[in-house]
Amino acid sequence: GENNLFVTGWIKRGPTGIIGTNIMDAKDTVKSVMNYLETSVPVAGVESQGRDGLNDHLGAHDVKVVDWNQFLRIVSAEIDTTRLRSEAQPREKILAVSEMLNAAQR
């Protein structure tokens, strides 16, 4: 990962592709993370703070975090039959971040 940032799926290449594409991205990203962990040298005096450190960092930078239950609300909104264009369509993906965040809060 460039600058120790690792991403996969749509955040890696934009809102395109299918599940199979995302799986290949994920495998590539995991390979990058594992390589980074095997070759990185810990920084002296810096201690990992785990999930709490990540949450503190994201909160300090006003990053909107979606937890699992909120993610499930987004999925529920995407499969709502009133959004679908046909009966054969399994879901209508929400593309706007603001709309996703609104769905997460419902």
PDB file of N, CA and C in Angstrom, residues 35-97:
ATOM      1  N   ASN A  35       2.611  -8.612   2.841  1.00  0.00           N
ATOM      2  CA  ASN A  35       3.969  -8.229   2.456  1.00  0.00           C
ATOM      3  C   ASN A  35       4.462  -7.070   3.315  1.00  0.00           C
ATOM      4  N   TYR A  36       3.604  -6.102   3.542  1.00  0.00           N
ATOM      5  CA  TYR A  36       3.961  -4.957   4.383  1.00  0.00           C
ATOM      6  C   TYR A  36       4.302  -5.419   5.798  1.00  0.00           C
ATOM      7  N   LEU A  37       3.470  -6.292   6.364  1.00  0.00           N
ATOM      8  CA  LEU A  37       3.712  -6.760   7.725  1.00  0.00           C
ATOM      9  C   LEU A  37       5.005  -7.564   7.833  1.00  0.00           C
ATOM     10  N   GLU A  38       5.328  -8.318   6.784  1.00  0.00           N
ATOM     11  CA  GLU A  38       6.542  -9.131   6.807  1.00  0.00           C
ATOM     12  C   GLU A  38       7.805  -8.297   6.644  1.00  0.00           C
ATOM     13  N   THR A  39       7.700  -7.158   5.947  1.00  0.00           N
ATOM     14  CA  THR A  39       8.896  -6.384   5.627  1.00  0.00           C
ATOM     15  C   THR A  39       9.024  -5.073   6.398  1.00  0.00           C
ATOM     16  N   SER A  40       7.992  -4.669   7.112  1.00  0.00           N
ATOM     17  CA  SER A  40       8.057  -3.380   7.797  1.00  0.00           C
ATOM     18  C   SER A  40       8.865  -3.490   9.085  1.00  0.00           C
ATOM     19  N   VAL A  41       9.471  -2.386   9.421  1.00  0.00           N
ATOM     20  CA  VAL A  41      10.245  -2.298  10.660  1.00  0.00           C
ATOM     21  C   VAL A  41       9.460  -1.410  11.616  1.00  0.00           C
ATOM     22  N   PRO A  42       9.171  -1.900  12.829  1.00  0.00           N
ATOM     23  CA  PRO A  42       8.431  -1.069  13.775  1.00  0.00           C
ATOM     24  C   PRO A  42       9.161   0.252  14.043  1.00  0.00           C
ATOM     25  N   VAL A  43       8.400   1.310  14.192  1.00  0.00           N
ATOM     26  CA  VAL A  43       8.971   2.622  14.469  1.00  0.00           C
ATOM     27  C   VAL A  43       9.247   2.711  15.965  1.00  0.00           C
ATOM     28  N   ALA A  44      10.483   3.052  16.327  1.00  0.00           N
ATOM     29  CA  ALA A  44      10.865   3.145  17.737  1.00  0.00           C
ATOM     30  C   ALA A  44       9.994   4.170  18.455  1.00  0.00           C
ATOM     31  N   GLY A  45       9.497   3.801  19.621  1.00  0.00           N
ATOM     32  CA  GLY A  45       8.717   4.725  20.435  1.00  0.00           C
ATOM     33  C   GLY A  45       7.256   4.839  20.039  1.00  0.00           C
ATOM     34  N   VAL A  46       6.851   4.139  18.977  1.00  0.00           N
ATOM     35  CA  VAL A  46       5.457   4.195  18.541  1.00  0.00           C
ATOM     36  C   VAL A  46       4.809   2.859  18.877  1.00  0.00           C
ATOM     37  N   GLU A  47       3.762   2.918  19.657  1.00  0.00           N
ATOM     38  CA  GLU A  47       3.065   1.706  20.068  1.00  0.00           C
ATOM     39  C   GLU A  47       1.702   1.648  19.380  1.00  0.00           C
ATOM     40  N   SER A  48       1.343   0.483  18.871  1.00  0.00           N
ATOM     41  CA  SER A  48       0.043   0.316  18.232  1.00  0.00           C
ATOM     42  C   SER A  48      -1.063   0.485  19.259  1.00  0.00           C
ATOM     43  N   GLN A  49      -2.109   1.209  18.886  1.00  0.00           N
ATOM     44  CA  GLN A  49      -3.231   1.420  19.786  1.00  0.00           C
ATOM     45  C   GLN A  49      -4.469   0.658  19.321  1.00  0.00           C
ATOM     46  N   GLY A  50      -4.317  -0.152  18.297  1.00  0.00           N
ATOM     47  CA  GLY A  50      -5.400  -1.009  17.842  1.00  0.00           C
ATOM     48  C   GLY A  50      -6.659  -0.253  17.446  1.00  0.00           C
ATOM     49  N   ARG A  51      -7.797  -0.923  17.649  1.00  0.00           N
ATOM     50  CA  ARG A  51      -9.092  -0.366  17.254  1.00  0.00           C
ATOM     51  C   ARG A  51      -9.361   0.961  17.958  1.00  0.00           C
ATOM     52  N   ASP A  52      -9.025   1.060  19.255  1.00  0.00           N
ATOM     53  CA  ASP A  52      -9.263   2.308  19.984  1.00  0.00           C
ATOM     54  C   ASP A  52      -8.479   3.465  19.367  1.00  0.00           C
ATOM     55  N   GLY A  53      -7.238   3.196  18.984  1.00  0.00           N
ATOM     56  CA  GLY A  53      -6.425   4.223  18.342  1.00  0.00           C
ATOM     57  C   GLY A  53      -7.010   4.645  17.007  1.00  0.00           C
ATOM     58  N   LEU A  54      -7.494   3.661  16.249  1.00  0.00           N
ATOM     59  CA  LEU A  54      -8.119   3.967  14.961  1.00  0.00           C
ATOM     60  C   LEU A  54      -9.375   4.805  15.166  1.00  0.00           C
ATOM     61  N   ASN A  55     -10.232   4.390  16.110  1.00  0.00           N
ATOM     62  CA  ASN A  55     -11.453   5.159  16.380  1.00  0.00           C
ATOM     63  C   ASN A  55     -11.135   6.579  16.819  1.00  0.00           C
ATOM     64  N   ASP A  56     -10.129   6.746  17.674  1.00  0.00           N
ATOM     65  CA  ASP A  56      -9.728   8.083  18.112  1.00  0.00           C
ATOM     66  C   ASP A  56      -9.246   8.919  16.930  1.00  0.00           C
ATOM     67  N   HIS A  57      -8.430   8.311  16.075  1.00  0.00           N
ATOM     68  CA  HIS A  57      -7.891   9.017  14.910  1.00  0.00           C
ATOM     69  C   HIS A  57      -9.012   9.443  13.966  1.00  0.00           C
ATOM     70  N   LEU A  58      -9.920   8.532  13.665  1.00  0.00           N
ATOM     71  CA  LEU A  58     -11.024   8.858  12.763  1.00  0.00           C
ATOM     72  C   LEU A  58     -11.912   9.946  13.356  1.00  0.00           C
ATOM     73  N   GLY A  59     -12.201   9.844  14.651  1.00  0.00           N
ATOM     74  CA  GLY A  59     -13.016  10.851  15.320  1.00  0.00           C
ATOM     75  C   GLY A  59     -12.359  12.213  15.305  1.00  0.00           C
ATOM     76  N   ALA A  60     -11.049  12.258  15.493  1.00  0.00           N
ATOM     77  CA  ALA A  60     -10.312  13.528  15.506  1.00  0.00           C
ATOM     78  C   ALA A  60     -10.312  14.194  14.132  1.00  0.00           C
ATOM     79  N   HIS A  61     -10.526  13.405  13.086  1.00  0.00           N
ATOM     80  CA  HIS A  61     -10.518  13.942  11.720  1.00  0.00           C
ATOM     81  C   HIS A  61     -11.920  14.006  11.121  1.00  0.00           C
ATOM     82  N   ASP A  62     -12.932  13.893  11.967  1.00  0.00           N
ATOM     83  CA  ASP A  62     -14.338  14.005  11.567  1.00  0.00           C
ATOM     84  C   ASP A  62     -14.707  13.044  10.432  1.00  0.00           C
ATOM     85  N   VAL A  63     -14.144  11.830  10.493  1.00  0.00           N
ATOM     86  CA  VAL A  63     -14.461  10.800   9.502  1.00  0.00           C
ATOM     87  C   VAL A  63     -15.755  10.117   9.928  1.00  0.00           C
ATOM     88  N   LYS A  64     -16.689  10.003   9.002  1.00  0.00           N
ATOM     89  CA  LYS A  64     -17.959   9.331   9.271  1.00  0.00           C
ATOM     90  C   LYS A  64     -17.734   7.818   9.196  1.00  0.00           C
ATOM     91  N   VAL A  65     -17.990   7.139  10.282  1.00  0.00           N
ATOM     92  CA  VAL A  65     -17.791   5.693  10.358  1.00  0.00           C
ATOM     93  C   VAL A  65     -19.148   5.004  10.307  1.00  0.00           C
ATOM     94  N   VAL A  66     -19.237   3.943   9.516  1.00  0.00           N
ATOM     95  CA  VAL A  66     -20.459   3.142   9.418  1.00  0.00           C
ATOM     96  C   VAL A  66     -20.177   1.805  10.080  1.00  0.00           C
ATOM     97  N   ASP A  67     -20.919   1.495  11.148  1.00  0.00           N
ATOM     98  CA  ASP A  67     -20.720   0.215  11.823  1.00  0.00           C
ATOM     99  C   ASP A  67     -21.533  -0.869  11.111  1.00  0.00           C
ATOM    100  N   TRP A  68     -21.431  -2.105  11.613  1.00  0.00           N
ATOM    101  CA  TRP A  68     -22.078  -3.236  10.944  1.00  0.00           C
ATOM    102  C   TRP A  68     -23.588  -3.062  10.848  1.00  0.00           C
ATOM    103  N   ASN A  69     -24.230  -2.647  11.943  1.00  0.00           N
ATOM    104  CA  ASN A  69     -25.679  -2.479  11.915  1.00  0.00           C
ATOM    105  C   ASN A  69     -26.092  -1.382  10.934  1.00  0.00           C
ATOM    106  N   GLN A  70     -25.322  -0.324  10.855  1.00  0.00           N
ATOM    107  CA  GLN A  70     -25.617   0.730   9.886  1.00  0.00           C
ATOM    108  C   GLN A  70     -25.421   0.226   8.459  1.00  0.00           C
ATOM    109  N   PHE A  71     -24.390  -0.587   8.256  1.00  0.00           N
ATOM    110  CA  PHE A  71     -24.171  -1.188   6.939  1.00  0.00           C
ATOM    111  C   PHE A  71     -25.378  -2.038   6.536  1.00  0.00           C
ATOM    112  N   LEU A  72     -25.909  -2.795   7.481  1.00  0.00           N
ATOM    113  CA  LEU A  72     -27.082  -3.621   7.191  1.00  0.00           C
ATOM    114  C   LEU A  72     -28.293  -2.760   6.831  1.00  0.00           C
ATOM    115  N   ARG A  73     -28.399  -1.573   7.421  1.00  0.00           N
ATOM    116  CA  ARG A  73     -29.485  -0.649   7.053  1.00  0.00           C
ATOM    117  C   ARG A  73     -29.307  -0.167   5.610  1.00  0.00           C
ATOM    118  N   ILE A  74     -28.068   0.065   5.208  1.00  0.00           N
ATOM    119  CA  ILE A  74     -27.797   0.470   3.815  1.00  0.00           C
ATOM    120  C   ILE A  74     -28.207  -0.659   2.876  1.00  0.00           C
ATOM    121  N   VAL A  75     -27.821  -1.887   3.192  1.00  0.00           N
ATOM    122  CA  VAL A  75     -28.194  -3.046   2.381  1.00  0.00           C
ATOM    123  C   VAL A  75     -29.709  -3.143   2.293  1.00  0.00           C
ATOM    124  N   SER A  76     -30.380  -2.972   3.417  1.00  0.00           N
ATOM    125  CA  SER A  76     -31.838  -3.037   3.436  1.00  0.00           C
ATOM    126  C   SER A  76     -32.452  -1.990   2.508  1.00  0.00           C
ATOM    127  N   ALA A  77     -31.895  -0.793   2.521  1.00  0.00           N
ATOM    128  CA  ALA A  77     -32.390   0.263   1.631  1.00  0.00           C
ATOM    129  C   ALA A  77     -32.152  -0.111   0.168  1.00  0.00           C
ATOM    130  N   GLU A  78     -31.011  -0.725  -0.125  1.00  0.00           N
ATOM    131  CA  GLU A  78     -30.681  -1.086  -1.508  1.00  0.00           C
ATOM    132  C   GLU A  78     -31.580  -2.197  -2.058  1.00  0.00           C
ATOM    133  N   ILE A  79     -32.059  -3.077  -1.199  1.00  0.00           N
ATOM    134  CA  ILE A  79     -32.914  -4.169  -1.679  1.00  0.00           C
ATOM    135  C   ILE A  79     -34.398  -3.850  -1.536  1.00  0.00           C
ATOM    136  N   ASP A  80     -34.709  -2.664  -1.035  1.00  0.00           N
ATOM    137  CA  ASP A  80     -36.109  -2.228  -0.918  1.00  0.00           C
ATOM    138  C   ASP A  80     -36.741  -2.275  -2.310  1.00  0.00           C
ATOM    139  N   THR A  81     -37.840  -3.004  -2.446  1.00  0.00           N
ATOM    140  CA  THR A  81     -38.461  -3.213  -3.759  1.00  0.00           C
ATOM    141  C   THR A  81     -38.920  -1.914  -4.413  1.00  0.00           C
ATOM    142  N   THR A  82     -39.139  -0.871  -3.639  1.00  0.00           N
ATOM    143  CA  THR A  82     -39.556   0.413  -4.241  1.00  0.00           C
ATOM    144  C   THR A  82     -38.410   1.070  -4.999  1.00  0.00           C
ATOM    145  N   ARG A  83     -37.166   0.656  -4.763  1.00  0.00           N
ATOM    146  CA  ARG A  83     -36.001   1.216  -5.467  1.00  0.00           C
ATOM    147  C   ARG A  83     -35.702   0.479  -6.776  1.00  0.00           C
ATOM    148  N   LEU A  84     -36.159  -0.745  -6.892  1.00  0.00           N
ATOM    149  CA  LEU A  84     -35.757  -1.597  -8.009  1.00  0.00           C
ATOM    150  C   LEU A  84     -36.458  -1.208  -9.303  1.00  0.00           C
ATOM    151  N   ARG A  85     -35.733  -1.373 -10.410  1.00  0.00           N
ATOM    152  CA  ARG A  85     -36.273  -1.039 -11.728  1.00  0.00           C
ATOM    153  C   ARG A  85     -36.985  -2.208 -12.379  1.00  0.00           C
ATOM    154  N   SER A  86     -36.740  -3.441 -11.851  1.00  0.00           N
ATOM    155  CA  SER A  86     -37.431  -4.618 -12.367  1.00  0.00           C
ATOM    156  C   SER A  86     -37.489  -5.672 -11.271  1.00  0.00           C
ATOM    157  N   GLU A  87     -38.367  -6.642 -11.442  1.00  0.00           N
ATOM    158  CA  GLU A  87     -38.490  -7.720 -10.459  1.00  0.00           C
ATOM    159  C   GLU A  87     -37.264  -8.626 -10.452  1.00  0.00           C
ATOM    160  N   ALA A  88     -36.520  -8.636 -11.557  1.00  0.00           N
ATOM    161  CA  ALA A  88     -35.333  -9.483 -11.655  1.00  0.00           C
ATOM    162  C   ALA A  88     -34.107  -8.857 -10.987  1.00  0.00           C
ATOM    163  N   GLN A  89     -34.181  -7.579 -10.692  1.00  0.00           N
ATOM    164  CA  GLN A  89     -33.047  -6.863 -10.118  1.00  0.00           C
ATOM    165  C   GLN A  89     -32.939  -7.143  -8.612  1.00  0.00           C
ATOM    166  N   PRO A  90     -31.796  -7.633  -8.129  1.00  0.00           N
ATOM    167  CA  PRO A  90     -31.677  -7.960  -6.703  1.00  0.00           C
ATOM    168  C   PRO A  90     -31.522  -6.726  -5.803  1.00  0.00           C
ATOM    169  N   ARG A  91     -30.939  -5.658  -6.335  1.00  0.00           N
ATOM    170  CA  ARG A  91     -30.728  -4.454  -5.541  1.00  0.00           C
ATOM    171  C   ARG A  91     -30.420  -3.274  -6.447  1.00  0.00           C
ATOM    172  N   GLU A  92     -30.607  -2.093  -5.930  1.00  0.00           N
ATOM    173  CA  GLU A  92     -30.208  -0.861  -6.612  1.00  0.00           C
ATOM    174  C   GLU A  92     -29.181  -0.207  -5.702  1.00  0.00           C
ATOM    175  N   LYS A  93     -27.909  -0.287  -6.111  1.00  0.00           N
ATOM    176  CA  LYS A  93     -26.824   0.241  -5.288  1.00  0.00           C
ATOM    177  C   LYS A  93     -27.010   1.737  -5.056  1.00  0.00           C
ATOM    178  N   ILE A  94     -26.742   2.160  -3.839  1.00  0.00           N
ATOM    179  CA  ILE A  94     -26.731   3.579  -3.505  1.00  0.00           C
ATOM    180  C   ILE A  94     -25.327   4.084  -3.834  1.00  0.00           C
ATOM    181  N   LEU A  95     -25.236   5.089  -4.685  1.00  0.00           N
ATOM    182  CA  LEU A  95     -23.936   5.575  -5.128  1.00  0.00           C
ATOM    183  C   LEU A  95     -23.477   6.833  -4.390  1.00  0.00           C
ATOM    184  N   ALA A  96     -24.408   7.643  -3.929  1.00  0.00           N
ATOM    185  CA  ALA A  96     -24.048   8.893  -3.253  1.00  0.00           C
ATOM    186  C   ALA A  96     -23.752   8.624  -1.772  1.00  0.00           C
ATOM    187  N   VAL A  97     -22.595   9.071  -1.314  1.00  0.00           N
ATOM    188  CA  VAL A  97     -22.205   8.864   0.079  1.00  0.00           C
ATOM    189  C   VAL A  97     -23.243   9.461   1.022  1.00  0.00           C
TER     190      VAL A  97
END
